[in-house]
Coordinates of N, CA and C in Angstrom, one line a residue:
X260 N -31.9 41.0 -81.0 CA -33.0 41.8 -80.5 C -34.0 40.9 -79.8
X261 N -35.2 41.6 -79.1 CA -35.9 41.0 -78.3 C -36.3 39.6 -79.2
X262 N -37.1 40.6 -80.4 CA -37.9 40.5 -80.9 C -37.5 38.6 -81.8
X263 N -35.9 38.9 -82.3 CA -35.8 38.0 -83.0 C -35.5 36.9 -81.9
X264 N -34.9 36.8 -80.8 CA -35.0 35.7 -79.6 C -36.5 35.2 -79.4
X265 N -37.3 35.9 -79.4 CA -38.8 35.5 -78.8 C -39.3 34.9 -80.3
X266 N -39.0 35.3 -81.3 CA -39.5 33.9 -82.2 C -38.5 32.9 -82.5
X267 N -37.5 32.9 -82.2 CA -36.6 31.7 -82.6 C -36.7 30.9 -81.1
X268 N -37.4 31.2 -79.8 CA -37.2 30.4 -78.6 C -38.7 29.9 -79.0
X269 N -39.9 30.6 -79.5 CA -41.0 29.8 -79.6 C -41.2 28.9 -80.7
X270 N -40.2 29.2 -81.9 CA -40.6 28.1 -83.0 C -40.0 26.3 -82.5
X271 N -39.0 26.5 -81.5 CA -38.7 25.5 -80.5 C -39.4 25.2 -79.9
X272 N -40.6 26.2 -79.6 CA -41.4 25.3 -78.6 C -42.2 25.1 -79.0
X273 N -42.9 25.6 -80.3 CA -43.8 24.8 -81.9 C -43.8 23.3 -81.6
X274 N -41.9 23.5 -82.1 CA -42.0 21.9 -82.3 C -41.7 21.2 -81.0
X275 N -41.2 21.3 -79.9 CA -41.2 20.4 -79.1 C -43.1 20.0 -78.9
X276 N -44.4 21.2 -78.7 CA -45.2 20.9 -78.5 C -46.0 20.3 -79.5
X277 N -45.7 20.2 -80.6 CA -46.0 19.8 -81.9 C -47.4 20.8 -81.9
X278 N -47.1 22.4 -82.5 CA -48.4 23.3 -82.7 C -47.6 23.7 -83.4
X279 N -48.7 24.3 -84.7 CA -48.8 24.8 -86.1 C -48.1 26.5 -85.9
X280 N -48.7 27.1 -84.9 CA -49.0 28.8 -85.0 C -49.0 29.1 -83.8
X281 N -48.4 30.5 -83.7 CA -48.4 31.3 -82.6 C -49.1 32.2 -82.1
X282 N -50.4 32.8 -81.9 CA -51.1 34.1 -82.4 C -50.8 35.3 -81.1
X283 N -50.1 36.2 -81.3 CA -49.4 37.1 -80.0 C -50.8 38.5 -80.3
X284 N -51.5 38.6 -79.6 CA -52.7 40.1 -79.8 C -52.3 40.3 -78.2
X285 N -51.6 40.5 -77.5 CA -51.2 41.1 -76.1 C -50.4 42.7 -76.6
X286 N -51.1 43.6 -76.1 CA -50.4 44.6 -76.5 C -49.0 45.1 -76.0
X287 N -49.0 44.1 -74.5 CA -48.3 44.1 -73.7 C -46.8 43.4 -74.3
X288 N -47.0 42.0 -74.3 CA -46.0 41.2 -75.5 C -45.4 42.1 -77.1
X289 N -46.7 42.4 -77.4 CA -45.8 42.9 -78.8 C -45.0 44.1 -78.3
X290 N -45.5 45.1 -77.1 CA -44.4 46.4 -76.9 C -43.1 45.5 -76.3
X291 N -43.1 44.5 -75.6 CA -41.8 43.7 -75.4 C -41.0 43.5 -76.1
X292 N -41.6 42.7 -77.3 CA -41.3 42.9 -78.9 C -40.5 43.4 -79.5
X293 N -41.0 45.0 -79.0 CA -40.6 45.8 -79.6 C -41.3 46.2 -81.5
X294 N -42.5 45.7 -81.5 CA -43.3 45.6 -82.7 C -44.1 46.8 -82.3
X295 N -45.0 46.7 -83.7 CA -46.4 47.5 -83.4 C -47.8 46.8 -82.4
X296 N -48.2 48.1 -81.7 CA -49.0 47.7 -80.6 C -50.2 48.1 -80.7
X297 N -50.6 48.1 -82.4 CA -52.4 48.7 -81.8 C -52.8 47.6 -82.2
X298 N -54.4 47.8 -82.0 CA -55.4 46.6 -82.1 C -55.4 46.0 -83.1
X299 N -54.9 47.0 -84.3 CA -55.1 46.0 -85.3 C -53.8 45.6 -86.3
X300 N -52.9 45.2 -85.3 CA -51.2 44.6 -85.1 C -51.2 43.3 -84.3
X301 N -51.2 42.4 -85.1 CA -51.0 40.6 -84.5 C -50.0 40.1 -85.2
X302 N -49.3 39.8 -84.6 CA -48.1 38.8 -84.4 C -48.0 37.3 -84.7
X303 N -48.2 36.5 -85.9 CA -48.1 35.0 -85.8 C -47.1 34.6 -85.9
X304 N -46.8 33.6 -85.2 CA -45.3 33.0 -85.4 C -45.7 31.2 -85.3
X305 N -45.2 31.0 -86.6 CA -45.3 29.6 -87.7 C -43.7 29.1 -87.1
X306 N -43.7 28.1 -87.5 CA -42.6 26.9 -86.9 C -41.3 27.6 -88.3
X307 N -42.2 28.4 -89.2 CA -41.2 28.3 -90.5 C -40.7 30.1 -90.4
X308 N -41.5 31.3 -89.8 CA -41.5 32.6 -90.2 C -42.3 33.5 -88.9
X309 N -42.1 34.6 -88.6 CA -42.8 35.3 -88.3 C -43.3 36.1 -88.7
X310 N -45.0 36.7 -88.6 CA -45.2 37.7 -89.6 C -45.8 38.6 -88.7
X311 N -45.9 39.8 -88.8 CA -46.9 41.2 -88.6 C -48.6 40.9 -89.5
X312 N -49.2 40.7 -89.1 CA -50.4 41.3 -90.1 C -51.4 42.1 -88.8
X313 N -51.6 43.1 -90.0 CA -51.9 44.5 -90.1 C -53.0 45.1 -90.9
X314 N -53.9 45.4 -90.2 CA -55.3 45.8 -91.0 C -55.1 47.0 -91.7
X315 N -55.7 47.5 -92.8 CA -55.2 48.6 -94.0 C -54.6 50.1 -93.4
X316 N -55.0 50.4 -91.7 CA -54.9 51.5 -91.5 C -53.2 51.6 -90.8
X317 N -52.3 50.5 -91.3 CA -51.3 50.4 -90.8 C -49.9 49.9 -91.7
X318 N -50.6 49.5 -92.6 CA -49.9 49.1 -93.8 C -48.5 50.1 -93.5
X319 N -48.6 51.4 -94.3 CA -47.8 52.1 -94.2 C -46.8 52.3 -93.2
X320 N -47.2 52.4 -92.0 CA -46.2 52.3 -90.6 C -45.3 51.1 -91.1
X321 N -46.1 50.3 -91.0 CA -45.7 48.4 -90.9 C -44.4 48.7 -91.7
X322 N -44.9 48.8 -93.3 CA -43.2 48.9 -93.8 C -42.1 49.8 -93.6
X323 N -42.4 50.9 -93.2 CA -41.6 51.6 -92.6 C -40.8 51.0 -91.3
X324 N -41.6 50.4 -90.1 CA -40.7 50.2 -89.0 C -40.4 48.8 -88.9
X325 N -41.2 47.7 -89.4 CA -40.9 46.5 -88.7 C -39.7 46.1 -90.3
X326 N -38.8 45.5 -89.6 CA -37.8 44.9 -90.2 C -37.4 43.4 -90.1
X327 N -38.0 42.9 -88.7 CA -37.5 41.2 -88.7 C -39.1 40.4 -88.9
X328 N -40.2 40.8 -89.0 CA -41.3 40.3 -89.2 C -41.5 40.5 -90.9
X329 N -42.4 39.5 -91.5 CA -42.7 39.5 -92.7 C -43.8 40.0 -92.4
X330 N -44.5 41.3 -93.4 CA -46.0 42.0 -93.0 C -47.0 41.3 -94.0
X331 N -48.0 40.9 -93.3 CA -48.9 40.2 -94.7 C -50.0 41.2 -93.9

């Protein structure tokens, strides 16, 4: 999927550029994704995981659709 290429090409570029985190809030990028796209849907991607976090009014969607992101 898009979604799992675009964090396994950037945790490579984590470490070639030696940075901690990724913060993706482009509404544009996450529909690329293929993730959730509202405002309060961000995207981090760590050298170790990708995660969804999601402000309370999304919770419920989150575990329903996203399946290759960890939701915190």
């Amino acid at each position: 999927s898009n979604k799992l290429k675009y964090i396994t090409d950037n945790c490579k570029y984590l470490d070639e550029k030696d940075i901690d985190a990724l913060l993706i809030k482009s509404k544009t990028v996450k529909k690329w994704m293929n993730t959730m796209t509202g405002s309060g849907c961000q995207v981090l991607i760590t050298k170790e995981h990708g995660y969804l976090i999601v402000d309370g009014r999304y919770i419920t969607e989150a575990k329903e659709k996203e399946h290759d992101l960890e939701i915190k």
